[in-house]
Short mmCIF file of C-alpha atoms in Angstrom, two decimals:
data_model
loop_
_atom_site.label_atom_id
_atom_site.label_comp_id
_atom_site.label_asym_id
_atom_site.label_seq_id
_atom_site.Cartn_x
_atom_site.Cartn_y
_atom_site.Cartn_z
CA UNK A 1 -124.84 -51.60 109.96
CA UNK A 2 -120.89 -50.85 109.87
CA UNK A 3 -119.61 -52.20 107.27
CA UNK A 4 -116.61 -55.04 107.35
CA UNK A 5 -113.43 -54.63 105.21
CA UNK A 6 -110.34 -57.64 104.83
CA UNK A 7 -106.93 -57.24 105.70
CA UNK A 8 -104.20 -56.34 103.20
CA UNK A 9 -107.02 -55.76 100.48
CA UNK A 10 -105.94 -51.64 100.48
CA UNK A 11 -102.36 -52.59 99.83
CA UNK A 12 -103.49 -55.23 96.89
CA UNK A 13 -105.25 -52.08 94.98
CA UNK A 14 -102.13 -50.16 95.17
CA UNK A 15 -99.36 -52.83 94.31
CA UNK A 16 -101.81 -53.18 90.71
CA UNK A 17 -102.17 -49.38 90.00
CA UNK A 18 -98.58 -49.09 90.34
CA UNK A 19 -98.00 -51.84 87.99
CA UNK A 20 -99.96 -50.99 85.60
CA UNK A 21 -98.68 -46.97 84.89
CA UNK A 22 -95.07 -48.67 84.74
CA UNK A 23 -96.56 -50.97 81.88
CA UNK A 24 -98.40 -48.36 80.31
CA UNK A 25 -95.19 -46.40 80.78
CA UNK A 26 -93.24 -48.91 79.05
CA UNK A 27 -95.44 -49.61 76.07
CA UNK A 28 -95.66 -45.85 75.36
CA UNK A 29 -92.09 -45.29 75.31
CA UNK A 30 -91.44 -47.99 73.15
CA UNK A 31 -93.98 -47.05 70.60
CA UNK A 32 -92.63 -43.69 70.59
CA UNK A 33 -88.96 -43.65 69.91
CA UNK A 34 -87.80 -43.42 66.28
CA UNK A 35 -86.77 -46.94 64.78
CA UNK A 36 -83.12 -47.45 64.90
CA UNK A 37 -81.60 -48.32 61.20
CA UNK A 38 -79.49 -51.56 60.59
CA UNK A 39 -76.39 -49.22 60.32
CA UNK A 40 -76.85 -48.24 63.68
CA UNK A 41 -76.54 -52.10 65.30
CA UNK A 42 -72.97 -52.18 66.58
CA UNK A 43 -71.11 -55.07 64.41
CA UNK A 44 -68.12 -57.45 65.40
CA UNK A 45 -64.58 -55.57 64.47
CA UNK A 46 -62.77 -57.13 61.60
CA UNK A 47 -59.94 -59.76 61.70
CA UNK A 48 -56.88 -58.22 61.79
CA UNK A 49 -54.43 -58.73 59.06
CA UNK A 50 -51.15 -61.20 60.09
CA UNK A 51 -47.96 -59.62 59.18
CA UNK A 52 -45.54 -61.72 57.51
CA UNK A 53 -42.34 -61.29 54.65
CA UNK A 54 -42.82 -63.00 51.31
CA UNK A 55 -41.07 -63.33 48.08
CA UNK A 56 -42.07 -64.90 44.59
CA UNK A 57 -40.41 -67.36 43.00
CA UNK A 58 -37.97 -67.50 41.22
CA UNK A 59 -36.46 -69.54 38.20
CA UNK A 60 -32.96 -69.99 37.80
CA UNK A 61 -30.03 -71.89 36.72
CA UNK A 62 -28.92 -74.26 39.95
CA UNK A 63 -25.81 -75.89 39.86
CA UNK A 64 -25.85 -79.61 41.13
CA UNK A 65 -22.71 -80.12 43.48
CA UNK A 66 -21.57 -83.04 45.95
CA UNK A 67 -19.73 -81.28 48.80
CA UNK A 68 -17.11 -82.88 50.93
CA UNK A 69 -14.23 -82.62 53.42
CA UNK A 70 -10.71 -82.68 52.42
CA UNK A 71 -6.74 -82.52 53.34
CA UNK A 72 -4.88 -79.88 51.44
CA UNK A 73 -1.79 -81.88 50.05
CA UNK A 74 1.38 -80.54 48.03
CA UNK A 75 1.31 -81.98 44.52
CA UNK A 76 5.12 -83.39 45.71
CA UNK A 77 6.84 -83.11 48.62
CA UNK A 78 10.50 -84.30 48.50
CA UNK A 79 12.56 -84.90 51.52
CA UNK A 80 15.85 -83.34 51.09
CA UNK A 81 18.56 -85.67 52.40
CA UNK A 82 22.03 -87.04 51.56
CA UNK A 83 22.74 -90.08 49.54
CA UNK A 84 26.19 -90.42 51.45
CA UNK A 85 28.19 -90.05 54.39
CA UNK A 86 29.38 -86.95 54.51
CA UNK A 87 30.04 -83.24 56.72
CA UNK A 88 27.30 -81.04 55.98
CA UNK A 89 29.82 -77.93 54.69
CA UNK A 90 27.10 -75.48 53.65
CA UNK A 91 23.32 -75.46 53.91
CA UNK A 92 22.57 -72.42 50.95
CA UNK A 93 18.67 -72.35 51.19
CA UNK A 94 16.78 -70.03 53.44
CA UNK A 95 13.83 -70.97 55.39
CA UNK A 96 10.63 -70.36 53.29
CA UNK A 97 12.59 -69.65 50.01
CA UNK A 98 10.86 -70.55 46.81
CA UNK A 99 13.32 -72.77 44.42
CA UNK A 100 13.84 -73.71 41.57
CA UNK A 101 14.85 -77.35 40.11
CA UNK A 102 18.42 -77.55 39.67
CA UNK A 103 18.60 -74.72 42.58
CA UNK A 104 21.57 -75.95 45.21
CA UNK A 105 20.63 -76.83 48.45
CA UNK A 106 23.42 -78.11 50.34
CA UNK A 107 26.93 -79.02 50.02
CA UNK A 108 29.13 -81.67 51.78
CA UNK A 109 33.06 -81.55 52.36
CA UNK A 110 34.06 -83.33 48.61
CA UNK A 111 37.62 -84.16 49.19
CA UNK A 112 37.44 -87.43 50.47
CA UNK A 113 35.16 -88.28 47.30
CA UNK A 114 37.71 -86.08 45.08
CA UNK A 115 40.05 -88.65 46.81
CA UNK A 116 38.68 -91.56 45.98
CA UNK A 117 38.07 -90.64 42.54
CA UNK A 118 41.64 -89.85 41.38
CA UNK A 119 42.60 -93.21 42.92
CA UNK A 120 40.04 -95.03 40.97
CA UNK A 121 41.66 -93.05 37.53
CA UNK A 122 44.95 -93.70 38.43
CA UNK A 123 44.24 -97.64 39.13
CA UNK A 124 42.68 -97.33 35.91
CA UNK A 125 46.07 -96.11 33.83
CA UNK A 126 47.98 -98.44 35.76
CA UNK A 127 45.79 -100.92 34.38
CA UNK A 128 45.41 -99.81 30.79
CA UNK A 129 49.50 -100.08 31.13
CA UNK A 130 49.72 -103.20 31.89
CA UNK A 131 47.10 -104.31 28.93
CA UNK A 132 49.54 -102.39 25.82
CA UNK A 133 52.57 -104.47 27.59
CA UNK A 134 50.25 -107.39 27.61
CA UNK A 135 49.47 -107.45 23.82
CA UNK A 136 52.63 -106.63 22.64
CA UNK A 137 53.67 -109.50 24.17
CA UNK A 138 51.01 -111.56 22.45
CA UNK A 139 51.71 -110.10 19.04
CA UNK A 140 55.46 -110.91 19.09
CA UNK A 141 53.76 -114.96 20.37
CA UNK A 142 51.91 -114.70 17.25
CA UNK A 143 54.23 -113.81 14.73
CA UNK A 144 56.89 -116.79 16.33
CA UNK A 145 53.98 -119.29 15.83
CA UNK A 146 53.61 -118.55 12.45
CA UNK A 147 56.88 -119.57 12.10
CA UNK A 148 56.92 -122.56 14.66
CA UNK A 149 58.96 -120.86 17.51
CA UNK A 150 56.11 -120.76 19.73
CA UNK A 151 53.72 -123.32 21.43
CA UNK A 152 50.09 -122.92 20.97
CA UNK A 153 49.72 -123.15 24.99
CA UNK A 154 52.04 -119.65 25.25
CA UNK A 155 49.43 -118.24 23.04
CA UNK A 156 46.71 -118.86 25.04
CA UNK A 157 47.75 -117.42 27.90
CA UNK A 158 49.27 -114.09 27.06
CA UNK A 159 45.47 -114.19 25.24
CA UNK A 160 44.09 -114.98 28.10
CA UNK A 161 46.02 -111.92 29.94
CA UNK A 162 45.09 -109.32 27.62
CA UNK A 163 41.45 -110.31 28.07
CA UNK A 164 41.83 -109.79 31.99
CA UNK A 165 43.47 -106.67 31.75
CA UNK A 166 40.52 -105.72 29.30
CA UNK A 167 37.77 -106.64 32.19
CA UNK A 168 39.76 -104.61 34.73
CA UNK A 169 39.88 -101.60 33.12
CA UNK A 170 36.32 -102.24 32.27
CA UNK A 171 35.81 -102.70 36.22
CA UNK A 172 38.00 -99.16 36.43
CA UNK A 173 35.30 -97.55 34.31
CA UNK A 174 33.07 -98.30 36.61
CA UNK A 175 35.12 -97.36 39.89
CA UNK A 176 35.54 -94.09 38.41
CA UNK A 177 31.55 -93.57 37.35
CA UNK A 178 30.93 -94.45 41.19
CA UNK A 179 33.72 -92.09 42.60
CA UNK A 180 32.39 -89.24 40.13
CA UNK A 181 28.84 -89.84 41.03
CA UNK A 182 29.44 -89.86 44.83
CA UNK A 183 31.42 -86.63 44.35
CA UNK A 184 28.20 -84.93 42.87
CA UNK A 185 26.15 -86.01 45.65
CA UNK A 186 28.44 -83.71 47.59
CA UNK A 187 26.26 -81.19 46.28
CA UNK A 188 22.11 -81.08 46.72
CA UNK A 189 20.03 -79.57 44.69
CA UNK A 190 16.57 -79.29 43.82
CA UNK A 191 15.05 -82.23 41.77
CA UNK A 192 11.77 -79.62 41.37
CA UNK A 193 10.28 -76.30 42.19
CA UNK A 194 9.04 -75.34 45.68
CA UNK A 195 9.29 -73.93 48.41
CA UNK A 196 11.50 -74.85 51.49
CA UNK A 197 10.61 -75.65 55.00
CA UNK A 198 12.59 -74.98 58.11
CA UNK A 199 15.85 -76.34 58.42
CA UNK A 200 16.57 -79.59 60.13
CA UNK A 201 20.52 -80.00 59.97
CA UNK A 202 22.76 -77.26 60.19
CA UNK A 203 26.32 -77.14 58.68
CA UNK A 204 29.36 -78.92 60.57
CA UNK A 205 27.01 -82.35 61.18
CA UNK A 206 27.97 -85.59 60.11
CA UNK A 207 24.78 -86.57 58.05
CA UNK A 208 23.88 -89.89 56.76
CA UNK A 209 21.60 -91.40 54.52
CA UNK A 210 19.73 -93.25 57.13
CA UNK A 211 19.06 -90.25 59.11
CA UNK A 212 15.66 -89.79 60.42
CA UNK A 213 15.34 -85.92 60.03
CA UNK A 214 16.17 -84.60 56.62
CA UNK A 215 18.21 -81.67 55.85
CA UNK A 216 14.91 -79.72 54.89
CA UNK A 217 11.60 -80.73 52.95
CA UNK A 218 10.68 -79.56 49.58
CA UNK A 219 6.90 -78.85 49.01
CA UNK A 220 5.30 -77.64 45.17
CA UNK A 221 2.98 -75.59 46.21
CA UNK A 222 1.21 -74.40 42.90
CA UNK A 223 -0.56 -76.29 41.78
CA UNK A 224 -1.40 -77.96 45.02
CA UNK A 225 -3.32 -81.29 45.83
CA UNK A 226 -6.88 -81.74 47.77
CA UNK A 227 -7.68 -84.88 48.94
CA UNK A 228 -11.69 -85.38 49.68
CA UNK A 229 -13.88 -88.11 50.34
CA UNK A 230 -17.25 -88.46 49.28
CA UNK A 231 -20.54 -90.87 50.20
CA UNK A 232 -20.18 -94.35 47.96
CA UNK A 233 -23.26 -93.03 46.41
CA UNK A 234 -22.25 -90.53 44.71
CA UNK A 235 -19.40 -92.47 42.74
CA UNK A 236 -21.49 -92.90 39.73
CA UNK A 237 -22.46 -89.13 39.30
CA UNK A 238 -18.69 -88.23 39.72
CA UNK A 239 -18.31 -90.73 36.88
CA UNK A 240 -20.47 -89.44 34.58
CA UNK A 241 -19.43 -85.88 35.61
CA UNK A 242 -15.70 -86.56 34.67
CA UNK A 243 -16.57 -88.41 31.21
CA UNK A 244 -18.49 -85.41 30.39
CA UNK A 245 -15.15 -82.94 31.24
CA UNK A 246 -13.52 -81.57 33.59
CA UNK A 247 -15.53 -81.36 36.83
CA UNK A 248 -15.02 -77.92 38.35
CA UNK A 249 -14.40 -78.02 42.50
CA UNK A 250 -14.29 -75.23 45.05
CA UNK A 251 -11.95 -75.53 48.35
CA UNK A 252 -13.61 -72.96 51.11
CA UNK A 253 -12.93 -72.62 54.86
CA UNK A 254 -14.59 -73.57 57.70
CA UNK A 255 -16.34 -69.67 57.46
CA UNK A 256 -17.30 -70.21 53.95
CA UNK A 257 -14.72 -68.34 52.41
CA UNK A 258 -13.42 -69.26 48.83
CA UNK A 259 -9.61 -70.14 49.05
CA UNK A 260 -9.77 -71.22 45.71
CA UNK A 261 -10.83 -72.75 42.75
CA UNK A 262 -9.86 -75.70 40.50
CA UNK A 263 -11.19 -79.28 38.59
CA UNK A 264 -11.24 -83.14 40.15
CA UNK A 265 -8.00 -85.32 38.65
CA UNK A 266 -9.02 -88.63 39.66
CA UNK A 267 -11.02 -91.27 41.93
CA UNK A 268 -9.25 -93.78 43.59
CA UNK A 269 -9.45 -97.27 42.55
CA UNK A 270 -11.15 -98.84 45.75
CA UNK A 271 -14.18 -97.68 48.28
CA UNK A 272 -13.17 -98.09 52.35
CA UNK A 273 -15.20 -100.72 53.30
CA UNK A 274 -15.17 -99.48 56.45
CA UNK A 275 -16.93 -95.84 55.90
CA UNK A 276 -17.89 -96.63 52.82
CA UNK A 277 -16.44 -93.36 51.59
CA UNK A 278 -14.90 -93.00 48.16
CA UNK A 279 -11.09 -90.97 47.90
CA UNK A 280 -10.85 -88.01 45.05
CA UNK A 281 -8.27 -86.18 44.09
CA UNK A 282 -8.41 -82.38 42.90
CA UNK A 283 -5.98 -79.94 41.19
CA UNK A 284 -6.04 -76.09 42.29
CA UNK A 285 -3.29 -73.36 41.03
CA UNK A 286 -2.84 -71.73 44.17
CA UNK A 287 -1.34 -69.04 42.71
CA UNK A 288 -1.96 -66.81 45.46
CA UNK A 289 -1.04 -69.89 48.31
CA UNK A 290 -4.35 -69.75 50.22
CA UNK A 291 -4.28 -73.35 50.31
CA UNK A 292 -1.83 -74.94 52.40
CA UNK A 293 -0.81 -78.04 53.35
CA UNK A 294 -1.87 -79.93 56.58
CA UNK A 295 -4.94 -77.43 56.17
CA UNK A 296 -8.63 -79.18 56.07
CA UNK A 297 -10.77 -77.72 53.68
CA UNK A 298 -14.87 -78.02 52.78
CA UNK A 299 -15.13 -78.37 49.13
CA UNK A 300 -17.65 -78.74 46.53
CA UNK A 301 -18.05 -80.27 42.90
CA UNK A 302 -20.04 -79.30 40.73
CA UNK A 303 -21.49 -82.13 38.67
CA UNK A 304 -24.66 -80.79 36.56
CA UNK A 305 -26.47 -77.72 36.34
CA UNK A 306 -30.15 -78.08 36.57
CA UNK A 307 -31.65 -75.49 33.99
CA UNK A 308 -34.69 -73.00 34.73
CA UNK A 309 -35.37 -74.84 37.48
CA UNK A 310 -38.45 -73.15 39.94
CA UNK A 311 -36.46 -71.64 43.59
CA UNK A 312 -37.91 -70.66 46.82
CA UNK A 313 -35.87 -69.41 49.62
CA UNK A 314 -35.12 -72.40 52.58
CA UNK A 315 -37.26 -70.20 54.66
CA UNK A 316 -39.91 -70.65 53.12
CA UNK A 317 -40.16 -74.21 53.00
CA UNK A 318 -41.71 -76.16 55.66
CA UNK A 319 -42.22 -79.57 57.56
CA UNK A 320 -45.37 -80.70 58.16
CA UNK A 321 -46.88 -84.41 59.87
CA UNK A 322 -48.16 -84.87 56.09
CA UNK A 323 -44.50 -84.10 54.45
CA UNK A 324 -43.06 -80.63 53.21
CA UNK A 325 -45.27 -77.64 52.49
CA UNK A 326 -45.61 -73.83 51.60
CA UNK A 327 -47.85 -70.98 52.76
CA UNK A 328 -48.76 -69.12 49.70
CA UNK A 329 -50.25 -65.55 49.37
CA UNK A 330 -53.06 -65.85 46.80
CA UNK A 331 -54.43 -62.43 45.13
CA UNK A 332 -57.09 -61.58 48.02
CA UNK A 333 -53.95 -61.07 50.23
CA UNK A 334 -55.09 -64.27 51.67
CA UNK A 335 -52.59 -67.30 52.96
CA UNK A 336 -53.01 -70.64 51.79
CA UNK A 337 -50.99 -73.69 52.70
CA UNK A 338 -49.76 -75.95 49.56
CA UNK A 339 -48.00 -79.12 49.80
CA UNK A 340 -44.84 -79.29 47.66
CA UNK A 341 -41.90 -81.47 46.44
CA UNK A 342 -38.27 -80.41 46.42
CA UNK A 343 -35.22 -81.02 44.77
CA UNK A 344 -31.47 -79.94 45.10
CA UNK A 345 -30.57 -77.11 47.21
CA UNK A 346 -28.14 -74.19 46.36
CA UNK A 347 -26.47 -72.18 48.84
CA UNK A 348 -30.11 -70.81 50.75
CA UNK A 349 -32.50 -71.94 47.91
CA UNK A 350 -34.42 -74.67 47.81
CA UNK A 351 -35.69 -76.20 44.28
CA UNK A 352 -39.26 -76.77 44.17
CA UNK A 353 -40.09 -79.59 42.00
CA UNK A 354 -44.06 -79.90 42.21
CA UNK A 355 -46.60 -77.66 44.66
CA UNK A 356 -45.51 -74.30 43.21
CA UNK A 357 -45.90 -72.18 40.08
CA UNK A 358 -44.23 -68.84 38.55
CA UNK A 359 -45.54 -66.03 40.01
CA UNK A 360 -46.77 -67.42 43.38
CA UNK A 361 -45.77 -65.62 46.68
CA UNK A 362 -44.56 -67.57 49.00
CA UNK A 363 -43.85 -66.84 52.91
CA UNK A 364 -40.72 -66.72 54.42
CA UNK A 365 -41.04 -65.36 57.87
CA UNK A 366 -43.92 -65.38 60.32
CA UNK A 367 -45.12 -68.99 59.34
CA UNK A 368 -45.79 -69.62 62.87
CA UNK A 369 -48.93 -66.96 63.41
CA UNK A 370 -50.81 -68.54 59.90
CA UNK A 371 -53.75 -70.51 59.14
CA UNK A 372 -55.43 -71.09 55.90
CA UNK A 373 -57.78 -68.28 54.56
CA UNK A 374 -56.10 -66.03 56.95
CA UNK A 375 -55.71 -61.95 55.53
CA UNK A 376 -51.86 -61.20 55.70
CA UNK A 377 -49.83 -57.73 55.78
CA UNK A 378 -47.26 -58.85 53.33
CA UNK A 379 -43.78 -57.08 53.81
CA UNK A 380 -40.86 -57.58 50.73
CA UNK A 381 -37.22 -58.20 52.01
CA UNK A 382 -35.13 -54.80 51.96
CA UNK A 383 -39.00 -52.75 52.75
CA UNK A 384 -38.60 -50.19 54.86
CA UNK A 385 -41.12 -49.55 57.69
CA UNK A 386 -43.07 -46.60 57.75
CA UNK A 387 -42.48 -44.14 60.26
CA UNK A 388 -45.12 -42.05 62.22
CA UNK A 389 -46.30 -39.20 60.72
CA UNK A 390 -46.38 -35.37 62.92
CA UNK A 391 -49.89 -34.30 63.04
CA UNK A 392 -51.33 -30.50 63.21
CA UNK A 393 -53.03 -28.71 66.06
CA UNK A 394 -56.13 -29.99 66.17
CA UNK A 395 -55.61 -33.46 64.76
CA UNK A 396 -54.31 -37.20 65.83
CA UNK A 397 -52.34 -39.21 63.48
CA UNK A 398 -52.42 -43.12 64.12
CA UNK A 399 -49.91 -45.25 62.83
CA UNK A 400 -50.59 -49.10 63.42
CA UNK A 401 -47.18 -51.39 62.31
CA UNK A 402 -47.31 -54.73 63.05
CA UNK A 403 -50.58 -54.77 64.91
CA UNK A 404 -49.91 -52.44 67.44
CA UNK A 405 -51.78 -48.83 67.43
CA UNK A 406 -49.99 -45.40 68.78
CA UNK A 407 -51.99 -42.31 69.10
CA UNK A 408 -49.78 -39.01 68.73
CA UNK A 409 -52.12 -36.22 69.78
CA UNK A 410 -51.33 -32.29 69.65
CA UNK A 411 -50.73 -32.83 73.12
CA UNK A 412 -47.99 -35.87 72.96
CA UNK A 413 -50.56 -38.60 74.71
CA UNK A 414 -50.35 -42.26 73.29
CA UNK A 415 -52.64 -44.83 74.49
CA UNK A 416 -52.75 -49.08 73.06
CA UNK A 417 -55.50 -50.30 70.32
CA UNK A 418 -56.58 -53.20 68.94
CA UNK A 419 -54.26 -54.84 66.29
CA UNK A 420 -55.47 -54.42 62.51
CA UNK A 421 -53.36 -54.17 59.40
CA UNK A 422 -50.72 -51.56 58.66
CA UNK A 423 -52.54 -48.08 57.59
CA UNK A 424 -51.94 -44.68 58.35
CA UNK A 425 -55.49 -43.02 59.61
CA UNK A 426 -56.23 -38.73 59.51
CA UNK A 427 -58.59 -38.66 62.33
CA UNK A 428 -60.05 -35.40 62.92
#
């Protein structure tokens, strides 16, 4: 009897066999390779460290100042003209000369005053002639009444002509004064110290008083005036400032420079209603004539000084949805964000009111890359950063700065790693 065998039931047998040697396999190679430790399990790299500058607070003395914009002004300025009609004979200052009071000026041609004061002096003798012929004539009246030889009406009126005669030479007094004063105003000088500007008459013109140019204008320039305006708000703190003392002021320009130093005089009597700006006045010596006149000035007052007060950089202070804030370095080299009040400012310090404490470390540059709990690579302002170091045959210094890795092999190559905080690594 043959016997009868199914289909596919030869391949079936193999498939299995096979199957089972690759478990077998499997299990035995499992069973026999050496347990791997918990050292050996590869584990996620560490964070790397942000890099960022910081500085620690710091406690000072802060000056409280009100800073404004004002005209330099000379402390008098005194149009030099004539007082009469008159030829300009002689202009005697030079353009830009420092004078003094009393110093002449100018001069005008005198002779027709010289003129017209000789004829007031002569009018006057005539006059004073007239009055000894006058009361001679009354005394020799006087002693005929006494003895009835004269009427009482020819006393009265040679009385009456002495007193005229009086009143005109009174009135020649005062023709002479006039005459005598005009000829002095043919000579100008200086009613105070300053120095001149440029000419605007020259000699040989026929100058009046009414003249729109003047011959030249005097200006004081030390001391010299700054007028500044300040916010309506601050009128009371001025106030207090200038019962206190004298309120010292600084006058810089537009680049910050100091062009000198001085005190606040006085506050005007009104506020503009229409800025609502209050006017000041301040005093500088200008002894070296850095300020000048026309020129516009920033200046700033000094009204308090705020002592010991707690100061953090302006860098380091920032704005937030939930108001002003600070990122902090705590002691694991760790950044933490603190909320914080401020004060006055000085210059590129900030004064910290509340938020902050002496000795915290406070971050002034690379704000932007920080979150809280984050490990920084603090850098100091004025660090230096350190430079690669040559390795020896045989070894690979790496230098990581900022994040970024270089290699410097024996054989010059450099390749890019991960970033990580600043070390120097002897790899053999």
């Amino acid at each position: 009897m043959s016997s009868f065998r199914r289909p596919g039931s030869s391949r079936t047998v193999i498939v299995l066999a096979t199957l089972g040697s690759v478990a077998i396999g499997t299990a035995v190679a499992f069973l026999t390779l050496p347990a791997r430790s918990q050292s050996d399990v590869p584990t996620p790299p560490a964070q790397a460290a942000v890099p960022v500058t910081a500085t620690r607070v710091i406690r000072r003395d802060v000056p409280l100042t009100l800073t404004g914009l004002g005209t330099v002004q000379a402390s008098q300025t005194v149009n030099v003209r004539t007082r009469v009609d008159g030829t300009l004979q002689d202009v005697t200052f030079r353009e830009g000369q420092h004078v003094k009071a009393g110093d002449v000026l100018a001069r005008l041609d005198p002779r027709l005053a010289e003129a017209a004061l000789a004829q007031a002096r002569a009018s006057k003798a005539k006059d004073a002639a007239q009055l000894r012929s006058a009361q001679a004539d009354l005394s020799r009246s006087l002693a005929l009444a006494s003895k009835d030889f004269a009427s009482k009406q020819q006393l009265d009126q040679q009385q009456a002509t002495v007193d005229q005669l009086k009143a005109t030479i009174d009135a020649d007094q005062a023709a002479i004064d006039s005459a005598a004063t005009n000829l002095d105003y043919m000579t100008i000088t200086a009613p105070t110290s300053g120095r001149m500007g440029i000419r605007q008459a020259d000699a040989g013109n026929v100058v009046h008083p009414s003249d729109i140019l003047p011959i030249g204008v005097l200006a004081t320039l030390k001391p010299v005036a700054v007028l500044f305006t300040l916010p309506e708000k601050n009128l009371f703190a001025m106030q207090a400032a200038m019962r206190a003392g004298p309120v010292p002021i600084t006058a810089t320009d537009e680049s910050g420079a100091v062009l000198g130093t001085g005190r606040v005089t006085v506050i005007d009597n009104r506020i503009d209603p229409t800025t609502a700006t209050l006017r000041l006045k301040a005093e500088f010596p200008n002894d070296d004539e850095r300020l000048w006149p026309g020129a516009f000035v920033h200046v700033t007052a000094t009204v308090s000084t705020l002592k010991n007060a707690l100061t953090v950089p302006d860098a380091a202070v920032q704005r937030g949805p939930d108001g002003l804030y600070a990122w902090v370095v705590d002691g694991d080299g760790m950044a933490q964000m603190r909320p914080i009040e401020t004060g006055a400012t000085e210059g590129d310090l900030t004064v910290v009111a509340s938020g902050l404490a002496d000795g915290d470390e406070v971050v002034t540059a690379g704000q932007y890359r920080l979150r809280p709990r984050v490990h920084v690579a603090v850098s100091r302002p004025g660090d230096t950063p350190v430079a690669p170091r040559k390795g020896t045959s045989g070894q690979r210094v790496v230098t990581e700065t900022m994040g970024v890795v270089s290699q410097d092999t024996s054989q010059g190559q450099s390749s890019p790693q991960g970033q990580g905080v600043s070390q120097n690594k002897d790899t053999p």
